[in-house]
mmCIF file of C-alpha atoms and ligand atoms in Angstrom:
data_model
loop_
_atom_site.group_PDB
_atom_site.id
_atom_site.type_symbol
_atom_site.label_atom_id
_atom_site.label_comp_id
_atom_site.label_asym_id
_atom_site.label_seq_id
_atom_site.Cartn_x
_atom_site.Cartn_y
_atom_site.Cartn_z
ATOM 1 C CA MET F 1384 -2.690 12.149 17.348
ATOM 2 C CA TYR F 1385 -2.080 8.632 16.369
ATOM 3 C CA ALA F 1386 1.449 7.733 15.362
ATOM 4 C CA GLU F 1387 2.448 7.709 11.733
ATOM 5 C CA ARG F 1388 1.922 4.312 10.183
ATOM 6 C CA VAL F 1389 2.340 2.972 6.683
ATOM 7 C CA LEU F 1390 0.304 0.057 5.380
ATOM 8 C CA SER F 1391 0.090 -1.607 2.010
ATOM 9 C CA GLY F 1392 -1.031 -4.878 0.589
ATOM 10 C CA MET F 1393 -0.610 -6.912 -2.533
ATOM 11 C CA ARG F 1394 -2.749 -9.662 -3.981
ATOM 12 C CA PRO F 1395 -0.936 -12.951 -4.377
ATOM 13 C CA THR F 1396 -1.365 -13.364 -8.099
ATOM 14 C CA GLY F 1397 1.910 -15.124 -8.969
ATOM 15 C CA ARG F 1398 5.614 -14.548 -9.196
ATOM 16 C CA LEU F 1399 6.563 -10.888 -9.003
ATOM 17 C CA HIS F 1400 8.510 -9.239 -11.823
ATOM 18 C CA LEU F 1401 10.731 -6.233 -12.352
ATOM 19 C CA GLY F 1402 7.676 -4.043 -12.853
ATOM 20 C CA HIS F 1403 6.606 -4.829 -9.272
ATOM 21 C CA TYR F 1404 10.144 -4.193 -8.089
ATOM 22 C CA HIS F 1405 10.535 -0.786 -9.699
ATOM 23 C CA GLY F 1406 6.917 0.224 -9.169
ATOM 24 C CA VAL F 1407 6.253 -0.919 -5.612
ATOM 25 C CA LEU F 1408 8.889 -2.906 -3.716
ATOM 26 C CA LYS F 1409 11.724 -0.411 -4.006
ATOM 27 C CA ASN F 1410 9.401 2.122 -2.463
ATOM 28 C CA TRP F 1411 8.491 -0.247 0.379
ATOM 29 C CA VAL F 1412 12.169 -0.757 1.095
ATOM 30 C CA THR F 1413 12.693 2.988 1.374
ATOM 31 C CA LEU F 1414 9.578 3.451 3.523
ATOM 32 C CA GLN F 1415 10.525 0.752 5.990
ATOM 33 C CA ASN F 1416 13.468 2.915 7.064
ATOM 34 C CA GLU F 1417 11.308 5.961 7.580
ATOM 35 C CA TYR F 1418 8.110 4.716 9.195
ATOM 36 C CA PRO F 1419 6.637 1.791 11.067
ATOM 37 C CA CYS F 1420 5.361 -0.277 8.149
ATOM 38 C CA LEU F 1421 2.887 -3.087 7.733
ATOM 39 C CA PHE F 1422 2.909 -5.052 4.490
ATOM 40 C CA PHE F 1423 0.445 -7.843 3.905
ATOM 41 C CA VAL F 1424 -0.714 -10.492 1.505
ATOM 42 C CA ALA F 1425 -4.244 -9.639 0.427
ATOM 43 C CA ASP F 1426 -5.397 -13.235 -0.008
ATOM 44 C CA TRP F 1427 -9.094 -12.455 0.514
ATOM 45 C CA HIS F 1428 -8.870 -9.826 -2.128
ATOM 46 C CA ALA F 1429 -7.435 -12.437 -4.463
ATOM 47 C CA LEU F 1430 -10.427 -14.577 -3.697
ATOM 48 C CA THR F 1431 -12.871 -11.872 -4.861
ATOM 49 C CA THR F 1432 -11.864 -12.638 -8.419
ATOM 50 C CA ALA F 1433 -10.439 -16.132 -8.093
ATOM 51 C CA TYR F 1434 -13.217 -17.672 -5.988
ATOM 52 C CA ASP F 1435 -13.740 -20.379 -8.602
ATOM 53 C CA GLU F 1436 -10.030 -21.342 -8.764
ATOM 54 C CA PRO F 1437 -8.535 -20.636 -5.320
ATOM 55 C CA GLY F 1438 -6.000 -23.463 -5.620
ATOM 56 C CA THR F 1439 -2.969 -21.336 -6.218
ATOM 57 C CA ILE F 1440 -3.548 -18.552 -3.730
ATOM 58 C CA GLU F 1441 -1.697 -20.123 -0.846
ATOM 59 C CA GLU F 1442 1.320 -21.140 -2.838
ATOM 60 C CA ASN F 1443 1.418 -17.762 -4.516
ATOM 61 C CA ALA F 1444 1.322 -16.102 -1.117
ATOM 62 C CA TRP F 1445 4.454 -17.879 0.117
ATOM 63 C CA GLU F 1446 6.275 -17.242 -3.112
ATOM 64 C CA MET F 1447 5.293 -13.593 -3.019
ATOM 65 C CA VAL F 1448 6.597 -13.194 0.503
ATOM 66 C CA ILE F 1449 9.928 -14.669 -0.632
ATOM 67 C CA ASP F 1450 9.916 -12.153 -3.490
ATOM 68 C CA TRP F 1451 9.410 -9.319 -1.000
ATOM 69 C CA LEU F 1452 12.255 -10.566 1.157
ATOM 70 C CA ALA F 1453 14.417 -11.030 -1.909
ATOM 71 C CA ALA F 1454 13.765 -7.416 -2.890
ATOM 72 C CA GLY F 1455 15.001 -6.220 0.462
ATOM 73 C CA VAL F 1456 11.865 -5.898 2.532
ATOM 74 C CA ASP F 1457 13.236 -6.451 6.005
ATOM 75 C CA PRO F 1458 11.150 -8.317 8.557
ATOM 76 C CA SER F 1459 13.137 -6.820 11.415
ATOM 77 C CA GLN F 1460 11.920 -3.391 10.325
ATOM 78 C CA ALA F 1461 8.516 -3.999 8.758
ATOM 79 C CA THR F 1462 5.668 -6.242 9.861
ATOM 80 C CA LEU F 1463 4.726 -8.798 7.246
ATOM 81 C CA PHE F 1464 1.509 -10.711 7.489
ATOM 82 C CA ILE F 1465 -1.326 -12.456 5.724
ATOM 83 C CA GLN F 1466 -4.720 -10.824 5.689
ATOM 84 C CA SER F 1467 -6.811 -13.939 6.382
ATOM 85 C CA ARG F 1468 -4.595 -14.763 9.387
ATOM 86 C CA VAL F 1469 -5.890 -11.572 11.037
ATOM 87 C CA PRO F 1470 -9.633 -12.313 11.064
ATOM 88 C CA GLU F 1471 -10.353 -8.951 12.718
ATOM 89 C CA HIS F 1472 -10.225 -7.498 9.202
ATOM 90 C CA ALA F 1473 -13.358 -9.504 8.447
ATOM 91 C CA GLU F 1474 -15.133 -8.313 11.562
ATOM 92 C CA LEU F 1475 -14.409 -4.669 10.759
ATOM 93 C CA HIS F 1476 -15.464 -5.268 7.189
ATOM 94 C CA LEU F 1477 -18.778 -6.648 8.381
ATOM 95 C CA LEU F 1478 -19.438 -3.834 10.832
ATOM 96 C CA LEU F 1479 -18.567 -1.202 8.209
ATOM 97 C CA SER F 1480 -20.867 -2.944 5.723
ATOM 98 C CA MET F 1481 -23.825 -2.055 7.934
ATOM 99 C CA MET F 1482 -23.302 1.664 7.321
ATOM 100 C CA THR F 1483 -21.963 1.633 3.788
ATOM 101 C CA PRO F 1484 -24.419 2.933 1.199
ATOM 102 C CA LEU F 1485 -24.642 0.625 -1.791
ATOM 103 C CA GLY F 1486 -24.350 3.608 -4.112
ATOM 104 C CA TRP F 1487 -20.927 4.421 -2.777
ATOM 105 C CA LEU F 1488 -19.636 0.994 -3.734
ATOM 106 C CA GLU F 1489 -21.316 0.984 -7.149
ATOM 107 C CA ARG F 1490 -19.742 4.317 -7.932
ATOM 108 C CA VAL F 1491 -16.146 3.228 -7.291
ATOM 109 C CA PRO F 1492 -14.641 3.314 -10.813
ATOM 110 C CA THR F 1493 -12.737 0.041 -10.507
ATOM 111 C CA TYR F 1494 -15.973 -1.851 -9.951
ATOM 112 C CA LYS F 1495 -17.308 -1.469 -13.499
ATOM 113 C CA ASP F 1496 -13.824 -1.308 -15.104
ATOM 114 C CA GLN F 1497 -12.742 -4.640 -13.629
ATOM 115 C CA GLN F 1498 -16.062 -6.277 -14.401
ATOM 116 C CA GLU F 1499 -15.659 -5.298 -18.016
ATOM 117 C CA LYS F 1500 -11.990 -6.286 -18.148
ATOM 118 C CA LEU F 1501 -12.648 -9.697 -16.634
ATOM 119 C CA GLU F 1502 -15.865 -10.253 -18.546
ATOM 120 C CA HIS F 1503 -15.307 -13.994 -18.803
ATOM 121 C CA LYS F 1504 -15.879 -14.136 -15.101
ATOM 122 C CA ASP F 1505 -19.081 -13.585 -13.166
ATOM 123 C CA LEU F 1506 -18.143 -10.715 -10.910
ATOM 124 C CA SER F 1507 -21.637 -9.677 -9.965
ATOM 125 C CA THR F 1508 -20.942 -10.999 -6.497
ATOM 126 C CA TYR F 1509 -21.388 -9.563 -3.036
ATOM 127 C CA GLY F 1510 -17.691 -9.987 -2.280
ATOM 128 C CA PHE F 1511 -16.488 -8.256 -5.406
ATOM 129 C CA LEU F 1512 -18.800 -5.283 -4.873
ATOM 130 C CA GLY F 1513 -17.345 -5.086 -1.364
ATOM 131 C CA TYR F 1514 -13.702 -5.125 -2.538
ATOM 132 C CA PRO F 1515 -13.075 -1.458 -1.671
ATOM 133 C CA LEU F 1516 -14.781 -1.844 1.680
ATOM 134 C CA LEU F 1517 -12.587 -4.837 2.577
ATOM 135 C CA GLN F 1518 -9.624 -2.692 1.559
ATOM 136 C CA SER F 1519 -10.942 0.088 3.834
ATOM 137 C CA ALA F 1520 -11.106 -2.334 6.698
ATOM 138 C CA ASP F 1521 -7.489 -3.379 5.932
ATOM 139 C CA ILE F 1522 -6.386 0.203 6.262
ATOM 140 C CA LEU F 1523 -8.628 1.496 9.027
ATOM 141 C CA ILE F 1524 -8.025 -1.360 11.385
ATOM 142 C CA TYR F 1525 -4.369 -0.206 11.703
ATOM 143 C CA ARG F 1526 -5.202 3.463 11.774
ATOM 144 C CA ALA F 1527 -2.711 3.723 8.972
ATOM 145 C CA ASN F 1528 -2.414 7.287 7.780
ATOM 146 C CA ARG F 1529 -0.165 6.594 4.836
ATOM 147 C CA VAL F 1530 -0.964 4.058 2.164
ATOM 148 C CA PRO F 1531 1.528 3.711 -0.680
ATOM 149 C CA VAL F 1532 -0.352 2.700 -3.806
ATOM 150 C CA GLY F 1533 -0.351 3.193 -7.533
ATOM 151 C CA GLU F 1534 -2.682 5.606 -9.256
ATOM 152 C CA ASP F 1535 -5.291 2.935 -9.952
ATOM 153 C CA GLN F 1536 -5.873 2.499 -6.224
ATOM 154 C CA VAL F 1537 -6.427 6.177 -5.350
ATOM 155 C CA PRO F 1538 -10.222 5.875 -5.593
ATOM 156 C CA HIS F 1539 -10.044 3.069 -3.021
ATOM 157 C CA ILE F 1540 -8.134 5.262 -0.569
ATOM 158 C CA GLU F 1541 -10.543 8.088 -1.121
ATOM 159 C CA PHE F 1542 -13.370 5.626 -0.410
ATOM 160 C CA SER F 1543 -11.660 4.577 2.807
ATOM 161 C CA ARG F 1544 -11.508 8.210 3.914
ATOM 162 C CA GLU F 1545 -15.221 8.595 3.343
ATOM 163 C CA ILE F 1546 -15.975 5.468 5.278
ATOM 164 C CA ALA F 1547 -13.808 6.592 8.196
ATOM 165 C CA ARG F 1548 -15.525 9.952 8.256
ATOM 166 C CA ARG F 1549 -18.976 8.407 8.170
ATOM 167 C CA PHE F 1550 -18.070 5.964 10.921
ATOM 168 C CA ASN F 1551 -16.718 8.725 13.137
ATOM 169 C CA HIS F 1552 -19.753 10.830 12.446
ATOM 170 C CA LEU F 1553 -22.174 8.015 13.323
ATOM 171 C CA TYR F 1554 -20.435 6.484 16.298
ATOM 172 C CA GLY F 1555 -17.678 8.829 17.259
ATOM 173 C CA ARG F 1556 -19.379 10.392 20.217
ATOM 174 C CA GLU F 1557 -18.935 8.629 23.484
ATOM 175 C CA ALA F 1558 -22.060 8.785 25.584
ATOM 176 C CA ASP F 1559 -20.268 10.901 28.184
ATOM 177 C CA PHE F 1560 -17.846 12.502 25.768
ATOM 178 C CA GLU F 1561 -18.150 15.990 27.190
ATOM 179 C CA ASP F 1562 -17.658 14.887 30.767
ATOM 180 C CA LYS F 1563 -14.634 12.822 29.815
ATOM 181 C CA ALA F 1564 -13.224 15.690 27.811
ATOM 182 C CA ARG F 1565 -13.553 18.038 30.771
ATOM 183 C CA VAL F 1566 -11.794 15.562 33.004
ATOM 184 C CA ALA F 1567 -9.034 15.359 30.395
ATOM 185 C CA VAL F 1568 -8.729 19.159 30.349
ATOM 186 C CA LYS F 1569 -7.994 19.127 34.106
ATOM 187 C CA LYS F 1570 -5.168 16.685 33.486
ATOM 188 C CA LEU F 1571 -3.390 19.336 31.490
ATOM 189 C CA GLY F 1572 -2.550 21.190 34.663
ATOM 190 C CA ALA F 1573 -4.068 24.563 35.711
ATOM 191 C CA LYS F 1574 -2.057 26.821 33.429
ATOM 192 C CA ARG F 1575 -2.333 24.757 30.302
ATOM 193 C CA ALA F 1576 -5.982 23.987 30.975
ATOM 194 C CA LYS F 1577 -6.785 27.663 31.118
ATOM 195 C CA LEU F 1578 -4.975 28.349 27.870
ATOM 196 C CA TYR F 1579 -6.644 25.334 26.245
ATOM 197 C CA GLU F 1580 -10.084 26.658 27.221
ATOM 198 C CA GLU F 1581 -9.292 30.103 25.921
ATOM 199 C CA LEU F 1582 -8.013 28.820 22.589
ATOM 200 C CA ARG F 1583 -11.001 26.503 22.276
ATOM 201 C CA THR F 1584 -13.412 29.361 22.882
ATOM 202 C CA ARG F 1585 -11.636 31.570 20.391
ATOM 203 C CA PHE F 1586 -11.809 28.857 17.779
ATOM 204 C CA GLN F 1587 -15.389 27.892 18.423
ATOM 205 C CA GLN F 1588 -16.799 31.381 18.879
ATOM 206 C CA ASP F 1589 -14.775 33.338 16.393
ATOM 207 C CA GLY F 1590 -13.518 30.635 14.044
ATOM 208 C CA ASP F 1591 -9.937 31.699 14.854
ATOM 209 C CA HIS F 1592 -7.828 29.094 13.092
ATOM 210 C CA GLN F 1593 -4.652 30.394 14.573
ATOM 211 C CA ALA F 1594 -6.041 29.626 17.973
ATOM 212 C CA LEU F 1595 -6.789 26.102 16.828
ATOM 213 C CA GLU F 1596 -3.226 25.675 15.595
ATOM 214 C CA ARG F 1597 -1.834 26.977 18.858
ATOM 215 C CA ALA F 1598 -4.049 24.563 20.772
ATOM 216 C CA HIS F 1599 -2.790 21.706 18.631
ATOM 217 C CA ALA F 1600 0.763 22.740 19.393
ATOM 218 C CA LEU F 1601 -0.085 22.924 23.032
ATOM 219 C CA LEU F 1602 -1.392 19.346 23.051
ATOM 220 C CA ASP F 1603 1.574 18.167 21.105
ATOM 221 C CA GLU F 1604 3.817 19.434 23.851
ATOM 222 C CA VAL F 1605 2.011 17.679 26.659
ATOM 223 C CA GLN F 1606 3.528 14.429 27.719
ATOM 224 C CA ASN F 1607 2.196 11.603 29.860
ATOM 225 C CA LEU F 1608 -1.328 12.090 28.667
ATOM 226 C CA PRO F 1609 -3.227 8.867 27.988
ATOM 227 C CA LEU F 1610 -3.862 8.396 24.286
ATOM 228 C CA ALA F 1611 -7.637 8.390 24.737
ATOM 229 C CA ASP F 1612 -7.542 11.700 26.613
ATOM 230 C CA ARG F 1613 -5.321 13.231 24.011
ATOM 231 C CA GLU F 1614 -7.816 12.247 21.353
ATOM 232 C CA ARG F 1615 -10.723 13.623 23.292
ATOM 233 C CA LEU F 1616 -8.938 16.924 23.690
ATOM 234 C CA PHE F 1617 -8.274 17.175 19.975
ATOM 235 C CA GLY F 1618 -11.885 16.327 19.240
ATOM 236 C CA PHE F 1619 -13.250 18.662 21.925
ATOM 237 C CA LEU F 1620 -11.339 21.604 20.428
ATOM 238 C CA GLU F 1621 -13.367 21.507 17.270
ATOM 239 C CA GLY F 1622 -16.517 20.453 19.008
ATOM 240 C CA THR F 1623 -16.428 17.349 16.906
ATOM 241 C CA SER F 1624 -16.809 13.831 18.025
ATOM 242 C CA LYS F 1625 -14.067 11.462 19.060
ATOM 243 C CA MET F 1626 -11.967 10.255 16.185
ATOM 244 C CA ILE F 1627 -12.094 6.486 16.293
ATOM 245 C CA LEU F 1628 -10.943 5.665 12.793
ATOM 246 C CA VAL F 1629 -8.222 7.641 11.129
ATOM 247 C CA GLU F 1630 -8.683 9.015 7.622
ATOM 248 C CA PRO F 1631 -5.806 7.632 5.544
ATOM 249 C CA GLY F 1632 -3.964 9.407 2.788
ATOM 250 C CA ALA F 1633 -2.575 7.874 -0.339
ATOM 251 C CA LEU F 1634 1.192 7.994 -0.735
ATOM 252 C CA LEU F 1635 1.241 8.035 -4.465
ATOM 253 C CA THR F 1636 4.001 5.895 -5.838
ATOM 254 C CA GLU F 1637 5.150 7.371 -9.069
ATOM 255 C CA ALA F 1638 4.259 5.082 -11.904
ATOM 256 C CA ALA F 1639 7.612 3.467 -12.567
ATOM 257 C CA LYS F 1640 8.426 3.380 -16.253
ATOM 258 C CA MET F 1641 9.380 -0.225 -16.249
ATOM 259 C CA PRO F 1642 8.500 -1.500 -19.701
ATOM 260 C CA GLY F 1643 8.078 -5.080 -20.673
ATOM 261 C CA LEU F 1644 10.216 -6.905 -23.239
ATOM 262 C CA ASP F 1645 7.910 -5.650 -25.984
ATOM 263 C CA GLY F 1646 7.780 -2.045 -24.800
ATOM 264 C CA GLN F 1647 4.243 -2.362 -23.346
ATOM 265 C CA LYS F 1648 3.685 -2.189 -19.609
ATOM 266 C CA MET F 1649 5.392 -5.204 -17.960
ATOM 267 C CA SER F 1650 2.760 -7.716 -17.010
ATOM 268 C CA LYS F 1651 2.635 -11.448 -16.531
ATOM 269 C CA SER F 1652 -0.496 -11.687 -18.729
ATOM 270 C CA TYR F 1653 1.256 -9.905 -21.625
ATOM 271 C CA ASN F 1654 3.992 -12.513 -21.543
ATOM 272 C CA ASN F 1655 6.627 -9.749 -21.562
ATOM 273 C CA ALA F 1656 7.930 -9.992 -18.007
ATOM 274 C CA ILE F 1657 11.299 -10.630 -16.418
ATOM 275 C CA PHE F 1658 10.701 -12.193 -13.040
ATOM 276 C CA LEU F 1659 12.446 -11.083 -9.882
ATOM 277 C CA ARG F 1660 14.066 -14.407 -9.257
ATOM 278 C CA GLU F 1661 14.469 -15.575 -12.816
ATOM 279 C CA SER F 1662 17.695 -17.412 -13.598
ATOM 280 C CA ALA F 1663 20.541 -15.524 -15.209
ATOM 281 C CA ASP F 1664 20.427 -17.751 -18.283
ATOM 282 C CA SER F 1665 16.777 -17.224 -18.834
ATOM 283 C CA VAL F 1666 17.066 -13.443 -18.324
ATOM 284 C CA THR F 1667 19.975 -13.246 -20.761
ATOM 285 C CA LYS F 1668 18.057 -15.156 -23.343
ATOM 286 C CA LYS F 1669 14.949 -13.050 -22.972
ATOM 287 C CA ILE F 1670 16.868 -9.821 -23.431
ATOM 288 C CA ARG F 1671 19.000 -11.128 -26.269
ATOM 289 C CA THR F 1672 15.855 -12.083 -28.173
ATOM 290 C CA MET F 1673 13.756 -9.118 -27.323
ATOM 291 C CA GLN F 1674 12.426 -6.853 -30.069
ATOM 292 C CA THR F 1675 14.337 -3.887 -31.359
ATOM 293 C CA ASP F 1676 13.424 -1.110 -33.785
ATOM 294 C CA PRO F 1677 11.559 -3.108 -36.448
ATOM 295 C CA ALA F 1678 12.975 -0.832 -39.169
ATOM 296 C CA ARG F 1679 16.473 -1.915 -38.313
ATOM 297 C CA VAL F 1680 16.581 -5.113 -40.301
ATOM 298 C CA ARG F 1681 20.300 -5.339 -41.135
ATOM 299 C CA ARG F 1682 23.243 -4.423 -38.972
ATOM 300 C CA THR F 1683 24.046 -1.630 -41.433
ATOM 301 C CA ASP F 1684 20.600 -0.003 -41.137
ATOM 302 C CA PRO F 1685 20.516 2.904 -38.764
ATOM 303 C CA GLY F 1686 17.915 2.627 -35.980
ATOM 304 C CA ASP F 1687 15.753 4.864 -33.863
ATOM 305 C CA PRO F 1688 15.901 4.255 -30.111
ATOM 306 C CA ASP F 1689 12.529 5.894 -29.684
ATOM 307 C CA LYS F 1690 10.987 2.978 -31.539
ATOM 308 C CA CYS F 1691 12.917 0.332 -29.581
ATOM 309 C CA PRO F 1692 11.996 -1.327 -26.265
ATOM 310 C CA VAL F 1693 15.672 -1.880 -25.522
ATOM 311 C CA TRP F 1694 16.086 1.909 -25.231
ATOM 312 C CA GLN F 1695 13.280 1.895 -22.577
ATOM 313 C CA PHE F 1696 15.459 -0.466 -20.564
ATOM 314 C CA HIS F 1697 18.463 1.841 -20.989
ATOM 315 C CA LEU F 1698 16.361 4.660 -19.567
ATOM 316 C CA VAL F 1699 15.804 2.601 -16.428
ATOM 317 C CA TYR F 1700 19.237 1.083 -16.086
ATOM 318 C CA SER F 1701 21.951 3.085 -17.878
ATOM 319 C CA ASP F 1702 24.046 6.084 -16.972
ATOM 320 C CA GLU F 1703 24.316 9.181 -19.175
ATOM 321 C CA GLY F 1704 27.451 7.962 -20.948
ATOM 322 C CA THR F 1705 25.870 4.664 -21.944
ATOM 323 C CA LYS F 1706 22.713 6.366 -23.082
ATOM 324 C CA GLN F 1707 24.692 8.670 -25.362
ATOM 325 C CA TRP F 1708 26.588 5.738 -26.712
ATOM 326 C CA VAL F 1709 23.280 4.052 -27.582
ATOM 327 C CA GLN F 1710 21.777 7.137 -29.154
ATOM 328 C CA GLN F 1711 24.797 7.833 -31.258
ATOM 329 C CA GLY F 1712 25.655 4.244 -32.108
ATOM 330 C CA CYS F 1713 22.093 3.246 -32.993
ATOM 331 C CA ARG F 1714 21.327 6.241 -35.206
ATOM 332 C CA SER F 1715 24.597 5.872 -37.063
ATOM 333 C CA ALA F 1716 24.518 2.104 -37.260
ATOM 334 C CA GLY F 1717 27.777 2.254 -35.343
ATOM 335 C CA ILE F 1718 26.741 -0.456 -32.891
ATOM 336 C CA GLY F 1719 24.763 -3.661 -33.325
ATOM 337 C CA CYS F 1720 21.697 -4.507 -31.354
ATOM 338 C CA ILE F 1721 23.292 -7.384 -29.464
ATOM 339 C CA GLU F 1722 26.080 -5.029 -28.457
ATOM 340 C CA CYS F 1723 23.531 -2.497 -27.376
ATOM 341 C CA LYS F 1724 21.838 -5.062 -25.155
ATOM 342 C CA HIS F 1725 24.917 -6.067 -23.263
ATOM 343 C CA PRO F 1726 24.872 -3.226 -20.714
ATOM 344 C CA VAL F 1727 21.183 -3.890 -20.099
ATOM 345 C CA ILE F 1728 21.774 -7.596 -19.507
ATOM 346 C CA ASP F 1729 24.646 -6.765 -17.149
ATOM 347 C CA ALA F 1730 22.551 -4.242 -15.210
ATOM 348 C CA VAL F 1731 19.552 -6.495 -14.784
ATOM 349 C CA LEU F 1732 21.692 -9.434 -13.696
ATOM 350 C CA LYS F 1733 23.505 -7.164 -11.239
ATOM 351 C CA GLU F 1734 20.226 -5.964 -9.811
ATOM 352 C CA GLN F 1735 19.014 -9.498 -9.410
ATOM 353 C CA GLU F 1736 22.136 -10.926 -7.843
ATOM 354 C CA PRO F 1737 21.458 -9.833 -4.254
ATOM 355 C CA MET F 1738 17.828 -10.889 -4.678
ATOM 356 C CA HIS F 1739 18.868 -14.447 -5.517
ATOM 357 C CA GLU F 1740 21.224 -14.438 -2.600
ATOM 358 C CA ARG F 1741 18.618 -13.171 -0.076
ATOM 359 C CA ALA F 1742 16.007 -15.602 -1.388
ATOM 360 C CA GLN F 1743 18.214 -18.687 -1.158
ATOM 361 C CA ALA F 1744 18.075 -18.910 2.593
ATOM 362 C CA TYR F 1745 14.303 -18.897 2.509
ATOM 363 C CA ILE F 1746 14.079 -21.454 -0.288
ATOM 364 C CA ASP F 1747 16.449 -23.717 1.643
ATOM 365 C CA ASP F 1748 14.464 -23.377 4.819
ATOM 366 C CA PRO F 1749 10.802 -22.496 4.305
ATOM 367 C CA THR F 1750 10.200 -22.477 8.045
ATOM 368 C CA LEU F 1751 12.046 -19.163 8.149
ATOM 369 C CA VAL F 1752 9.337 -17.637 6.027
ATOM 370 C CA ARG F 1753 6.570 -19.287 8.099
ATOM 371 C CA ASN F 1754 8.117 -17.843 11.247
ATOM 372 C CA ILE F 1755 8.401 -14.347 9.839
ATOM 373 C CA ILE F 1756 4.758 -14.424 8.887
ATOM 374 C CA ALA F 1757 3.649 -15.976 12.165
ATOM 375 C CA ASP F 1758 5.480 -13.279 13.999
ATOM 376 C CA GLY F 1759 4.065 -10.536 11.753
ATOM 377 C CA CYS F 1760 0.510 -11.881 12.110
ATOM 378 C CA GLU F 1761 0.846 -11.782 15.850
ATOM 379 C CA ARG F 1762 2.053 -8.197 15.856
ATOM 380 C CA ALA F 1763 -0.611 -7.123 13.357
ATOM 381 C CA ARG F 1764 -3.297 -8.862 15.394
ATOM 382 C CA LYS F 1765 -2.373 -7.000 18.516
ATOM 383 C CA LEU F 1766 -2.881 -3.669 16.734
ATOM 384 C CA ALA F 1767 -6.061 -4.844 15.060
ATOM 385 C CA THR F 1768 -7.468 -6.033 18.363
ATOM 386 C CA GLU F 1769 -6.978 -2.642 19.925
ATOM 387 C CA THR F 1770 -8.868 -0.866 17.185
ATOM 388 C CA MET F 1771 -11.672 -3.448 17.269
ATOM 389 C CA ARG F 1772 -12.119 -2.876 20.972
ATOM 390 C CA ASP F 1773 -12.675 0.862 20.302
ATOM 391 C CA VAL F 1774 -14.909 0.141 17.321
ATOM 392 C CA ARG F 1775 -17.168 -2.267 19.245
ATOM 393 C CA GLU F 1776 -17.336 0.094 22.165
ATOM 394 C CA ALA F 1777 -18.259 3.012 19.855
ATOM 395 C CA ILE F 1778 -21.058 1.062 18.267
ATOM 396 C CA GLY F 1779 -22.199 -0.273 21.604
ATOM 397 C CA LEU F 1780 -21.407 -3.944 21.264
ATOM 398 C CA ASN F 1781 -18.798 -4.525 23.912
ATOM 399 C CA TYR F 1782 -20.908 -6.495 26.405
ATOM 400 C CA THR F 1783 -18.857 -5.639 29.442
HETATM 401 N N1 LIG U 153 -6.298 -3.518 -3.877
HETATM 402 C C1 LIG U 153 -4.861 -3.533 -3.772
HETATM 403 C C2 LIG U 153 -4.257 -3.851 -5.111
HETATM 404 O O1 LIG U 153 -4.849 -4.557 -5.898
HETATM 405 C C3 LIG U 153 -4.374 -4.504 -2.728
HETATM 406 C C4 LIG U 153 -4.826 -4.104 -1.374
HETATM 407 C C5 LIG U 153 -5.747 -4.736 -0.569
HETATM 408 C C6 LIG U 153 -4.335 -2.998 -0.647
HETATM 409 N N2 LIG U 153 -5.886 -4.092 0.616
HETATM 410 C C7 LIG U 153 -5.049 -3.010 0.600
HETATM 411 C C8 LIG U 153 -3.446 -1.978 -0.889
HETATM 412 C C9 LIG U 153 -4.853 -2.040 1.567
HETATM 413 C C10 LIG U 153 -3.251 -0.993 0.073
HETATM 414 C C11 LIG U 153 -3.948 -1.030 1.310
HETATM 415 O O2 LIG U 153 -3.172 -3.458 -5.389
HETATM 416 FE FE1 SF4 U 154 17.394 -0.727 -30.177
HETATM 417 FE FE2 SF4 U 154 19.918 -0.542 -29.406
HETATM 418 FE FE3 SF4 U 154 19.291 -1.847 -31.639
HETATM 419 FE FE4 SF4 U 154 19.076 0.765 -31.510
HETATM 420 S S1 SF4 U 154 20.936 -0.398 -31.335
HETATM 421 S S2 SF4 U 154 17.570 -0.609 -32.367
HETATM 422 S S3 SF4 U 154 18.428 1.095 -29.426
HETATM 423 S S4 SF4 U 154 18.703 -2.406 -29.580
#
């Protein structure tokens, strides 16, 4: 009923690294060719945990947008914006908060997990409890039906679905829904209207799902029908209320196996990251000095790639031939570790080369980035405003 739309956000926590690239950004770059996409800086979400040290959020936000652009996110295809520059998110968050049971929020698994993980911080705040609800507002305000996220975020998407359902259930019926639906049926034209009524009756009386499917197909065929009427007709079929907010689905991004320099998950806080726009010298040095199989002390000792983080990098970057060369050469002490690292260094530098190139223009002229974001915020705001109009009307706060 509503057009396909992808939305995702990222908290501005600092420079992005290769883990972000392989885990998230590569996927965004693919998606932007397939769907209308909105990607945003979740600066309010950063504030939920950094409220006592907000000083770096803004700078991180600009740097992060440059990282996105460097990775190939294309502002002529995707809409890039900053959450707090679209204050409608806050309004929707507030309105949704009125109907959100506390228990639902307390039960979201990330709530307790994160509180325990960041125990040095007082996270028994109103804002932090509301984190998933703010995220729901982010998603629902664009009627985004596809949200690419990692596994850890799936409970938040599920939460957003429940909130959308509850909202539609509570407010989804227009006062004169049935009248308006009947008027919309007439707009189908005599023949289609008759078929629509027949199919609707068959579904509602006999639970005939085939009839429902045929009716959906019928509506899909109709052109020149105002969006609101189309929606009413879909809703009327099932006897349900008008769908105001769209239930989103998670687009699960496969956990990319991008290890850090020590073989653990790549993360800034583990100090094992290679940053997206790190200089070639620094990258070379990091890889040259990264750990290898600890049992391989001397050049003449055979090694075991399964115990070596360098092998993890080969799995990401090397072709079959190179991988065989590593397996064979390592286990027979035929190659040295520095030799083994060369193809990895080359591959990482090659991957980063176009990123440095793309980023340079934005570093040289920061107004380019400001303009991209200003433009994106404006586009996002237009969409958000439309949804908010429907939301206010549904609740009964439109004061016209
Ligand atoms: N919570 C997400 C994360 O930490 C960031 C985020 C905020 C988000 N709002 C969103 C992701 C909306 C997807 C959709 O990764
Ligand atoms: Fe690791 Fe390669 Fe050295 Fe083997 S040869 S221990 S895989 S770096």
